PDB file of C-alpha atoms in Angstrom:
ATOM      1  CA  UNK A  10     104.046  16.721 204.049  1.00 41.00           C
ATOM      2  CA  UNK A  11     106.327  14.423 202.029  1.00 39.00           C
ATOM      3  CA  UNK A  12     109.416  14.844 202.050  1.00 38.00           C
ATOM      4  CA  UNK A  13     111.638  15.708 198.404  1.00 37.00           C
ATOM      5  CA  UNK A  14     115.309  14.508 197.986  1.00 34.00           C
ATOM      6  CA  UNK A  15     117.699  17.111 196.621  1.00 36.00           C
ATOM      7  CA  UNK A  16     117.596  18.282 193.178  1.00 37.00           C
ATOM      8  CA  UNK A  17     120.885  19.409 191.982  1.00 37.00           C
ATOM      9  CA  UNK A  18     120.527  23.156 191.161  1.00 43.00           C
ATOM     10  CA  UNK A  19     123.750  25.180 190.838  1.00 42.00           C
ATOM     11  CA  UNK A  20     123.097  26.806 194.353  1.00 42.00           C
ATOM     12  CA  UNK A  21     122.072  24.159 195.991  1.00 45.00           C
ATOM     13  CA  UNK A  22     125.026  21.816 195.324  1.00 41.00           C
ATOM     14  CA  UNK A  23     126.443  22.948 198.125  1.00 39.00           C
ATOM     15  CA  UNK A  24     126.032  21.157 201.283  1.00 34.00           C
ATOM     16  CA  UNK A  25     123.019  22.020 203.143  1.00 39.00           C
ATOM     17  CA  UNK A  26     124.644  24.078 206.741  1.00 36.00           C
ATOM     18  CA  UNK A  27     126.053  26.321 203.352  1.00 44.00           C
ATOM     19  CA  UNK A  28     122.835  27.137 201.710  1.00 81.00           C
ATOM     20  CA  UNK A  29     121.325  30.928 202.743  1.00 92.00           C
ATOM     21  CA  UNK A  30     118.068  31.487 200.817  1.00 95.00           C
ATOM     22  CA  UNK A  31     116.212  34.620 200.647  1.00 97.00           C
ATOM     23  CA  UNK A  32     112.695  34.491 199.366  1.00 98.00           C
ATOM     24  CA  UNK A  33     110.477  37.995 198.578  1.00 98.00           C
ATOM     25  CA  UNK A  34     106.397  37.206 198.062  1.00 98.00           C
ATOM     26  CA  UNK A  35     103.914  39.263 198.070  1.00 98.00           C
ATOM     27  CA  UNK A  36      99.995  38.212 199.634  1.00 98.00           C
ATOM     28  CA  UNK A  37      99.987  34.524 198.819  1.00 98.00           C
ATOM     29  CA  UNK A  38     103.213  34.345 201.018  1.00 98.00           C
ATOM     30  CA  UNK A  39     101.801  36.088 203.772  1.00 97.00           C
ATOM     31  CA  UNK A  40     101.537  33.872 207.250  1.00 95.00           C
ATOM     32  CA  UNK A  41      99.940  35.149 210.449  1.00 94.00           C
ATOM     33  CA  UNK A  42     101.817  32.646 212.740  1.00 93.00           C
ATOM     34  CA  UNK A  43     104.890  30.496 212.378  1.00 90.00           C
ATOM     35  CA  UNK A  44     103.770  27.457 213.979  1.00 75.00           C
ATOM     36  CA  UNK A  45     100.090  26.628 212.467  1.00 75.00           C
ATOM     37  CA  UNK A  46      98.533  23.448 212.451  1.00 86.00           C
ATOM     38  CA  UNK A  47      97.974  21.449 209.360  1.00 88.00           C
ATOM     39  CA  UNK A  48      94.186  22.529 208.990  1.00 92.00           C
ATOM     40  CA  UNK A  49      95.650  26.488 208.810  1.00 93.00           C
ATOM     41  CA  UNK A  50      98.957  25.839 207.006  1.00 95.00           C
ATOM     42  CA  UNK A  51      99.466  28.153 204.301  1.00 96.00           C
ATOM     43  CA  UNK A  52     101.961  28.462 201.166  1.00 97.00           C
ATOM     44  CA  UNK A  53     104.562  30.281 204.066  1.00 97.00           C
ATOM     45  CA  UNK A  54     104.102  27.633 206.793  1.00 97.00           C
ATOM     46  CA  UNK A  55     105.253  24.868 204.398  1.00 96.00           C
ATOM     47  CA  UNK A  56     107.953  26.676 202.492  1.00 95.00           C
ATOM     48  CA  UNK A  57     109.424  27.468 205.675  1.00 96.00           C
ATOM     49  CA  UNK A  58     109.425  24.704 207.663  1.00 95.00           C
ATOM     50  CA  UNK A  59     110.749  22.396 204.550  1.00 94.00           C
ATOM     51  CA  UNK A  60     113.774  24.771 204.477  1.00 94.00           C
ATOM     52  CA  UNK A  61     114.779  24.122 208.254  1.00 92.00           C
ATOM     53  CA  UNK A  62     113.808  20.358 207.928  1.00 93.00           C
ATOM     54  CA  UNK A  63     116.745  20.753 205.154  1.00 91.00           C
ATOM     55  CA  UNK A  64     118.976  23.155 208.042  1.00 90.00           C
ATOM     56  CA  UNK A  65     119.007  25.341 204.631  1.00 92.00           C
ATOM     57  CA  UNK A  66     119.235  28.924 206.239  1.00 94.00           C
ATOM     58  CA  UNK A  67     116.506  31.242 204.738  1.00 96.00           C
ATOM     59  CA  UNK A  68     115.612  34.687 205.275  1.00 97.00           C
ATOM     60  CA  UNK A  69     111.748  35.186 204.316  1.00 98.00           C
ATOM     61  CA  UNK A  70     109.969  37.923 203.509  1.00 98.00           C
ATOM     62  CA  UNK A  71     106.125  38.796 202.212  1.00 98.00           C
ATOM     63  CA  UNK A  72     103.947  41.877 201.548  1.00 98.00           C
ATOM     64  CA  UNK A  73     101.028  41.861 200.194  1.00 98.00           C
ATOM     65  CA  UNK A  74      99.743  43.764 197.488  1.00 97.00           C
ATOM     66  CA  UNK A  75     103.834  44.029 196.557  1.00 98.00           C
ATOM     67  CA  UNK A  76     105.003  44.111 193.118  1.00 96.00           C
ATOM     68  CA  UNK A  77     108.895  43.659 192.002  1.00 97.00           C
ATOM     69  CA  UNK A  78     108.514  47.514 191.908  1.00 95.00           C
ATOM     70  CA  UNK A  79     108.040  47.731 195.553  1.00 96.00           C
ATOM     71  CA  UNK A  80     110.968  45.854 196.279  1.00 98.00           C
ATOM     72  CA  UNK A  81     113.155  47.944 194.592  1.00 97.00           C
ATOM     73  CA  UNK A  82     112.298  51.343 196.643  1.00 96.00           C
ATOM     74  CA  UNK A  83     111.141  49.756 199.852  1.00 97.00           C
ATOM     75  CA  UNK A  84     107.188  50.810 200.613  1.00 98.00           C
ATOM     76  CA  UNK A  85     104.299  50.083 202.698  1.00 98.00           C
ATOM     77  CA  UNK A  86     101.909  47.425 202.733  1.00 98.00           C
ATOM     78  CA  UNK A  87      98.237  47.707 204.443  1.00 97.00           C
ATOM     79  CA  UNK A  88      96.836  44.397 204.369  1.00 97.00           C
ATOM     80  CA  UNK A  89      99.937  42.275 205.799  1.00 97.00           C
ATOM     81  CA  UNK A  90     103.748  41.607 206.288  1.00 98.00           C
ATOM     82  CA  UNK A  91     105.219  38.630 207.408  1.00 98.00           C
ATOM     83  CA  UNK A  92     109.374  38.276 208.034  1.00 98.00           C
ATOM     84  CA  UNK A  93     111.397  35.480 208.868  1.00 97.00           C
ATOM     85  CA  UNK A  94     114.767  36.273 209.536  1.00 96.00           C
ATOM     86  CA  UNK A  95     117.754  35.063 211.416  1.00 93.00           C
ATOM     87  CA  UNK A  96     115.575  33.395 213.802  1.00 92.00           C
ATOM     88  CA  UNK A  97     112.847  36.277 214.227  1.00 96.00           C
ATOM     89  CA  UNK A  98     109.487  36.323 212.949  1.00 96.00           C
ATOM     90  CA  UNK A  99     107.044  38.970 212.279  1.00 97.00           C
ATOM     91  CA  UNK A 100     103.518  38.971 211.282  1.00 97.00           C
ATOM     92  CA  UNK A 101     101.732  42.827 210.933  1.00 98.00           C
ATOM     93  CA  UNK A 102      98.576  43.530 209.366  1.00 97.00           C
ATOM     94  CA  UNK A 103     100.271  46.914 208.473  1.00 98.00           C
ATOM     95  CA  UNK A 104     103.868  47.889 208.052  1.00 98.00           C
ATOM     96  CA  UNK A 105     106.504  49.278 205.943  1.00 98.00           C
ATOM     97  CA  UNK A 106     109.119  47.628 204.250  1.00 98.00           C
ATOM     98  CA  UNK A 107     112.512  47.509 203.295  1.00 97.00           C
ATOM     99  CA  UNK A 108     113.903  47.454 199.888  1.00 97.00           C
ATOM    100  CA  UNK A 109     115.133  44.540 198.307  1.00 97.00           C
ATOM    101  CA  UNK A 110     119.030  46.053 198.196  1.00 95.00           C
ATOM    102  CA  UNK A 111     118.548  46.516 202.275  1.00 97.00           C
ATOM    103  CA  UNK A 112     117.572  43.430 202.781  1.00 96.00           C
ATOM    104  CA  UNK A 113     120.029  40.634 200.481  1.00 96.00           C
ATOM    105  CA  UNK A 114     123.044  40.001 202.537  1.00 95.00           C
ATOM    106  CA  UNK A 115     125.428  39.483 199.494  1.00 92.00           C
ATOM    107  CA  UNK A 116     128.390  37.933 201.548  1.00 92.00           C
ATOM    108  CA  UNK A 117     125.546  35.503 203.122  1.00 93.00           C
ATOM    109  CA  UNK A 118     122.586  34.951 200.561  1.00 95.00           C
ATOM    110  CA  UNK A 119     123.767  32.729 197.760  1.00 92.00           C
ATOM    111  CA  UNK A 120     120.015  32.747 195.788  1.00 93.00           C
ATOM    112  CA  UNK A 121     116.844  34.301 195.488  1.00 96.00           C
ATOM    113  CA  UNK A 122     113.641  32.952 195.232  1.00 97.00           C
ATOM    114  CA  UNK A 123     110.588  35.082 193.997  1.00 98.00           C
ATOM    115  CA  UNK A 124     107.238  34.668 194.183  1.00 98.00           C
ATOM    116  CA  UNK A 125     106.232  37.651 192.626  1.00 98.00           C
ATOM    117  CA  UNK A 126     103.203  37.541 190.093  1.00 96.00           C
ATOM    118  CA  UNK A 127      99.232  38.244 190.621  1.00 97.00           C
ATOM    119  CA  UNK A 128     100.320  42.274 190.965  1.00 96.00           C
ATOM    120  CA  UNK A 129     101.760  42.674 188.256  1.00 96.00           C
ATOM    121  CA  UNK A 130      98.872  42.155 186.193  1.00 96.00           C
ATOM    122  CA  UNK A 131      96.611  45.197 185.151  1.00 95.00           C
ATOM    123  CA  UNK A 132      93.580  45.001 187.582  1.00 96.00           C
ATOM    124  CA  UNK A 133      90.943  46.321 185.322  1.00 96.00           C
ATOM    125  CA  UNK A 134      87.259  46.676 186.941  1.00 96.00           C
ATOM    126  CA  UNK A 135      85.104  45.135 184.363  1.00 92.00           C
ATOM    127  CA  UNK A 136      81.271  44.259 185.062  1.00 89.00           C
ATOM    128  CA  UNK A 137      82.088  44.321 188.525  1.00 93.00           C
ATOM    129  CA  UNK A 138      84.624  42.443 188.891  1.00 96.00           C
ATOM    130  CA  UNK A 139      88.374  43.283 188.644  1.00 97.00           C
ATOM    131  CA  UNK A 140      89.524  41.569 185.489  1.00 98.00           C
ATOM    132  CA  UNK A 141      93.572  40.786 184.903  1.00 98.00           C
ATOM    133  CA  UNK A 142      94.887  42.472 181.705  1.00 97.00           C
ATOM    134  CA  UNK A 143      98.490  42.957 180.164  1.00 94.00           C
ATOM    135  CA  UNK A 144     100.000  45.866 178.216  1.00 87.00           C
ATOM    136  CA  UNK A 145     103.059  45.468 175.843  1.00 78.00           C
ATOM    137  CA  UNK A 146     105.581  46.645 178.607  1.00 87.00           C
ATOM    138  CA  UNK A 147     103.637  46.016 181.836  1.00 85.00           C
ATOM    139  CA  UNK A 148     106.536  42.910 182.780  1.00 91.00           C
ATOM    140  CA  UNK A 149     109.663  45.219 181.352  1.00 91.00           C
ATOM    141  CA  UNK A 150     108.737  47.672 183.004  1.00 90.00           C
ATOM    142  CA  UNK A 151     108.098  45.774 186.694  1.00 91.00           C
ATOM    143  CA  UNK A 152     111.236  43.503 185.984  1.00 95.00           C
ATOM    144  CA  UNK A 153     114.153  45.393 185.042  1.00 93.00           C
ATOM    145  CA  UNK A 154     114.843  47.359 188.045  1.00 93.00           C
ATOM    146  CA  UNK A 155     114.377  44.356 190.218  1.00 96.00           C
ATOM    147  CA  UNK A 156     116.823  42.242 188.020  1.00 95.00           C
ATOM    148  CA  UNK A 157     119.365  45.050 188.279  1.00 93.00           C
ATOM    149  CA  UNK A 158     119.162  44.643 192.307  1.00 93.00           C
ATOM    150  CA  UNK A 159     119.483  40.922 192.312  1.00 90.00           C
ATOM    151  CA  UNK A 160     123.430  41.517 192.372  1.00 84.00           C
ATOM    152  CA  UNK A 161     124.099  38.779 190.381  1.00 87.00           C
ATOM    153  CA  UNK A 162     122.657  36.182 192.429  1.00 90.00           C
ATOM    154  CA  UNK A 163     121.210  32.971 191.310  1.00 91.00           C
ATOM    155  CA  UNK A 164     117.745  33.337 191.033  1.00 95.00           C
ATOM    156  CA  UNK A 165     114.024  31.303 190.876  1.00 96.00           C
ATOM    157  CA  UNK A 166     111.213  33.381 190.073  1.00 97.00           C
ATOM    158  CA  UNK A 167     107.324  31.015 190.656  1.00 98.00           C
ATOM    159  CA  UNK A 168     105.182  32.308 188.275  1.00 98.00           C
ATOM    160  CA  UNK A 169     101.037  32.551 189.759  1.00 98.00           C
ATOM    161  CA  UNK A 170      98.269  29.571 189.416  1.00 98.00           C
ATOM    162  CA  UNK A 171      95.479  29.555 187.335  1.00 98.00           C
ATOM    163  CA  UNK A 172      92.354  30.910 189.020  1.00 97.00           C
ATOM    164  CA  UNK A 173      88.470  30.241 188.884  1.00 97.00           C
ATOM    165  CA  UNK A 174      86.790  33.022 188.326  1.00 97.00           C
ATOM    166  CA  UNK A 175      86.007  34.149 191.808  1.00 97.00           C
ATOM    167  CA  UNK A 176      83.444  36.917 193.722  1.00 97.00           C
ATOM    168  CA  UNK A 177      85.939  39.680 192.953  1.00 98.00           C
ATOM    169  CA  UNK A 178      88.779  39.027 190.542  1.00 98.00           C
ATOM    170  CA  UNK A 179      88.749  37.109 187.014  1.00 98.00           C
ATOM    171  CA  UNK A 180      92.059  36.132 186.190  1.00 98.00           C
ATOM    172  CA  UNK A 181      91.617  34.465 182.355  1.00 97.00           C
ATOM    173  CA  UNK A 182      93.868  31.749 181.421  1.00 98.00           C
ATOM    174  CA  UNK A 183      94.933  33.141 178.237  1.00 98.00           C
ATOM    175  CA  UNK A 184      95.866  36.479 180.381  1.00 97.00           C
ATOM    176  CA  UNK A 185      98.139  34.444 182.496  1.00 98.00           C
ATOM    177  CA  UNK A 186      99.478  32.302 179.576  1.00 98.00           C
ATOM    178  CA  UNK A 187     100.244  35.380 178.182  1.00 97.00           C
ATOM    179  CA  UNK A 188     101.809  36.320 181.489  1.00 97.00           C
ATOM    180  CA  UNK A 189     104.186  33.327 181.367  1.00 97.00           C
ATOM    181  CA  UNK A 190     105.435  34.029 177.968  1.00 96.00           C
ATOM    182  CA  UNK A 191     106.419  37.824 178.626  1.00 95.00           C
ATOM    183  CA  UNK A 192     107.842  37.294 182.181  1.00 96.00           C
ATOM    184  CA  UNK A 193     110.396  34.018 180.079  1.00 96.00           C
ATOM    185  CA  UNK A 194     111.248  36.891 178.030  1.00 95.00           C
ATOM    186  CA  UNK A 195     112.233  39.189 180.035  1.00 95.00           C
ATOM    187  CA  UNK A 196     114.007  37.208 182.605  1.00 95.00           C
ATOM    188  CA  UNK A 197     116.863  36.034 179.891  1.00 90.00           C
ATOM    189  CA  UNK A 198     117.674  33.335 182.144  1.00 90.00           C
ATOM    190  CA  UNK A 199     118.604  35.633 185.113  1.00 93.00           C
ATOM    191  CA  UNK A 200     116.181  33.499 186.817  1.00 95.00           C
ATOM    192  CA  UNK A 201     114.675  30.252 186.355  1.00 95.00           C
ATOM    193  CA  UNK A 202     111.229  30.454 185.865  1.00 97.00           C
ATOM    194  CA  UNK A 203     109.090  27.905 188.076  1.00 97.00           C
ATOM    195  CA  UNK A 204     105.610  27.604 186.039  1.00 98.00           C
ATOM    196  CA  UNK A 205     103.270  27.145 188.895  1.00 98.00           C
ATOM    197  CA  UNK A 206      99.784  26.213 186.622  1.00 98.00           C
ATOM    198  CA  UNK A 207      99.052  22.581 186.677  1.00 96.00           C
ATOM    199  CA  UNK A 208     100.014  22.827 190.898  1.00 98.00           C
ATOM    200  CA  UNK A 209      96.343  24.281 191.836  1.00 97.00           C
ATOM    201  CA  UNK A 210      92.724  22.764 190.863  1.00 95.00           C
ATOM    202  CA  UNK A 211      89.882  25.101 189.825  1.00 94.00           C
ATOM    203  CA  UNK A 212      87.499  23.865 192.169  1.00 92.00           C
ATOM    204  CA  UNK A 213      87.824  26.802 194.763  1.00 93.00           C
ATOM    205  CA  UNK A 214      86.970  29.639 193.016  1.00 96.00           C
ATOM    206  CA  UNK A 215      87.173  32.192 196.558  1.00 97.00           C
ATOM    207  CA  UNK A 216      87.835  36.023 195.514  1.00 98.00           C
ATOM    208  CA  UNK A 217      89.432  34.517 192.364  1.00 98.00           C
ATOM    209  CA  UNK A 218      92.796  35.199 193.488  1.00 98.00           C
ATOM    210  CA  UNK A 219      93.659  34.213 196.698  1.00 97.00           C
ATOM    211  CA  UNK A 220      93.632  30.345 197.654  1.00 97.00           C
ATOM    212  CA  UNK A 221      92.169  28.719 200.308  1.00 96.00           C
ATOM    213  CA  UNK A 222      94.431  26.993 202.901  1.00 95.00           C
ATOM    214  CA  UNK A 223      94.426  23.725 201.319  1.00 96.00           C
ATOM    215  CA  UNK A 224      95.219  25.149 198.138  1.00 97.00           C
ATOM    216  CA  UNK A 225      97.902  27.420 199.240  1.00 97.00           C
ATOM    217  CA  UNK A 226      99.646  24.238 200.558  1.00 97.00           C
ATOM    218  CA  UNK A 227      98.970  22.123 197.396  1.00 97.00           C
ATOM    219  CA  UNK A 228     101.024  25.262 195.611  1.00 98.00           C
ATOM    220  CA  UNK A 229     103.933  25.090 198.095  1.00 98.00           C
ATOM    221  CA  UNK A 230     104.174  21.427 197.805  1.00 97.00           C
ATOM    222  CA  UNK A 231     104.035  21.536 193.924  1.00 97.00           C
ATOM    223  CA  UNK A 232     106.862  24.147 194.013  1.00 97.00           C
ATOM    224  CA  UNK A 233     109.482  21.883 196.637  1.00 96.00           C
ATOM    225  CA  UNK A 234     108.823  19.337 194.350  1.00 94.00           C
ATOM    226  CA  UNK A 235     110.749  21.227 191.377  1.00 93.00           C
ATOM    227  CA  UNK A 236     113.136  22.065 193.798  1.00 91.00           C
ATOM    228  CA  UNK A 237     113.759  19.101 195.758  1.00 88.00           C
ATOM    229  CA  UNK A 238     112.191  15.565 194.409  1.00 69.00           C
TER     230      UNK A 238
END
């Protein structure tokens, strides 16, 4: 992967041996080993290993199915975990989780990144297929607590892809549009929204959710280039 010079966010003026990251994702973050090879590289394996290319200290974690709900009261996940902390990584198919107030270090972690989106959608089952929906106060309602547990830290919150329609989800472009323009709202600049659409092609539509490995890394790289280019 190439490689991004610095972009100069407020946390990340510091100099690099300062920086201590921790990053909460749900599935698309999810990696079942640390040390892949570049055919089964995912979103995870490039995020991390760009941060200790940079020596930028980050603790990682990733549940899937995980909402910013879940990571306010801790809970359990059933179809994978994945940690990287403090030089220890898990990977579990199954496990519980911590909440996010157990897990930021505040006298070590000086941001948070988030990659929190697909779940909080509405999963409606529509002609057989689970189609994404929004209510009025489906992102107030997600966001708020999590905000309030952020302690003040500076925050980046990547938003989801677009998605072909796929063989189990359908995941409309308006819907996430729509998406986008609550999630800006409700954020009030706590966080700095990364808009992740234009960083995936159609082509592969899949479930209609998840991404294949070559598109999971096309999402990671499009997201170190807003933070690093």
């Amino acid at each position: 992967m190439k490689r991004f010079l610095f972009l100069a966010f407020t946390f990340m003026a510091q100099p690099a041996f300062a920086q201590n990251i921790l990053y909460i994702g749900d599935s698309h973050s999810y990696v079942a080993s640390l040390s892949s090879d570049d055919v089964s590289k995912r979103f995870g394996n490039v995020f991390i290993n760009e941060f200790l290319a940079r020596k930028i200290k980050l603790s990682y974690y990733s549940a899937c199915g995980s909402s910013p709900q879940s990571w306010v009261t801790g809970s359990r996940t059933e179809c994978g975990f994945t940690s990287y902390d403090q030089g220890e990584f898990i990977s579990l198919t199954k496990a519980s989780f911590a909440s996010l107030t157990q897990i930021l270090r505040p006298q070590e972690h000086t941001a948070i990144i988030v990659n929190l989106g697909d779940n909080m959608f509405n999963w409606k089952v529509t002609e057989g297929k689970r189609l994404a929906t929004l209510g009025s106060q489906t992102i107030k309602n997600k966001v708020t607590g999590f905000l309030k547990a952020l302690s003040g830290k500076d925050c980046i919150w990547i938003g989801p892809t677009y998605h072909a329609t796929g063989s189990i989800y359908d995941k409309p472009d308006a819907i996430v549009d729509e998406f986008y323009a609550q999630l800006e709202a409700e954020l009030k600049g706590t966080c700095r929204l990364v808009d992740s659409r234009a960083f995936v092609p159609k082509g592969h539509a899949g479930d209609g959710l998840h991404h294949n490995n070559a598109d999971s890394r096309l999402w990671a790289e499009g997201v170190l280039s807003t933070l690093f280019f």
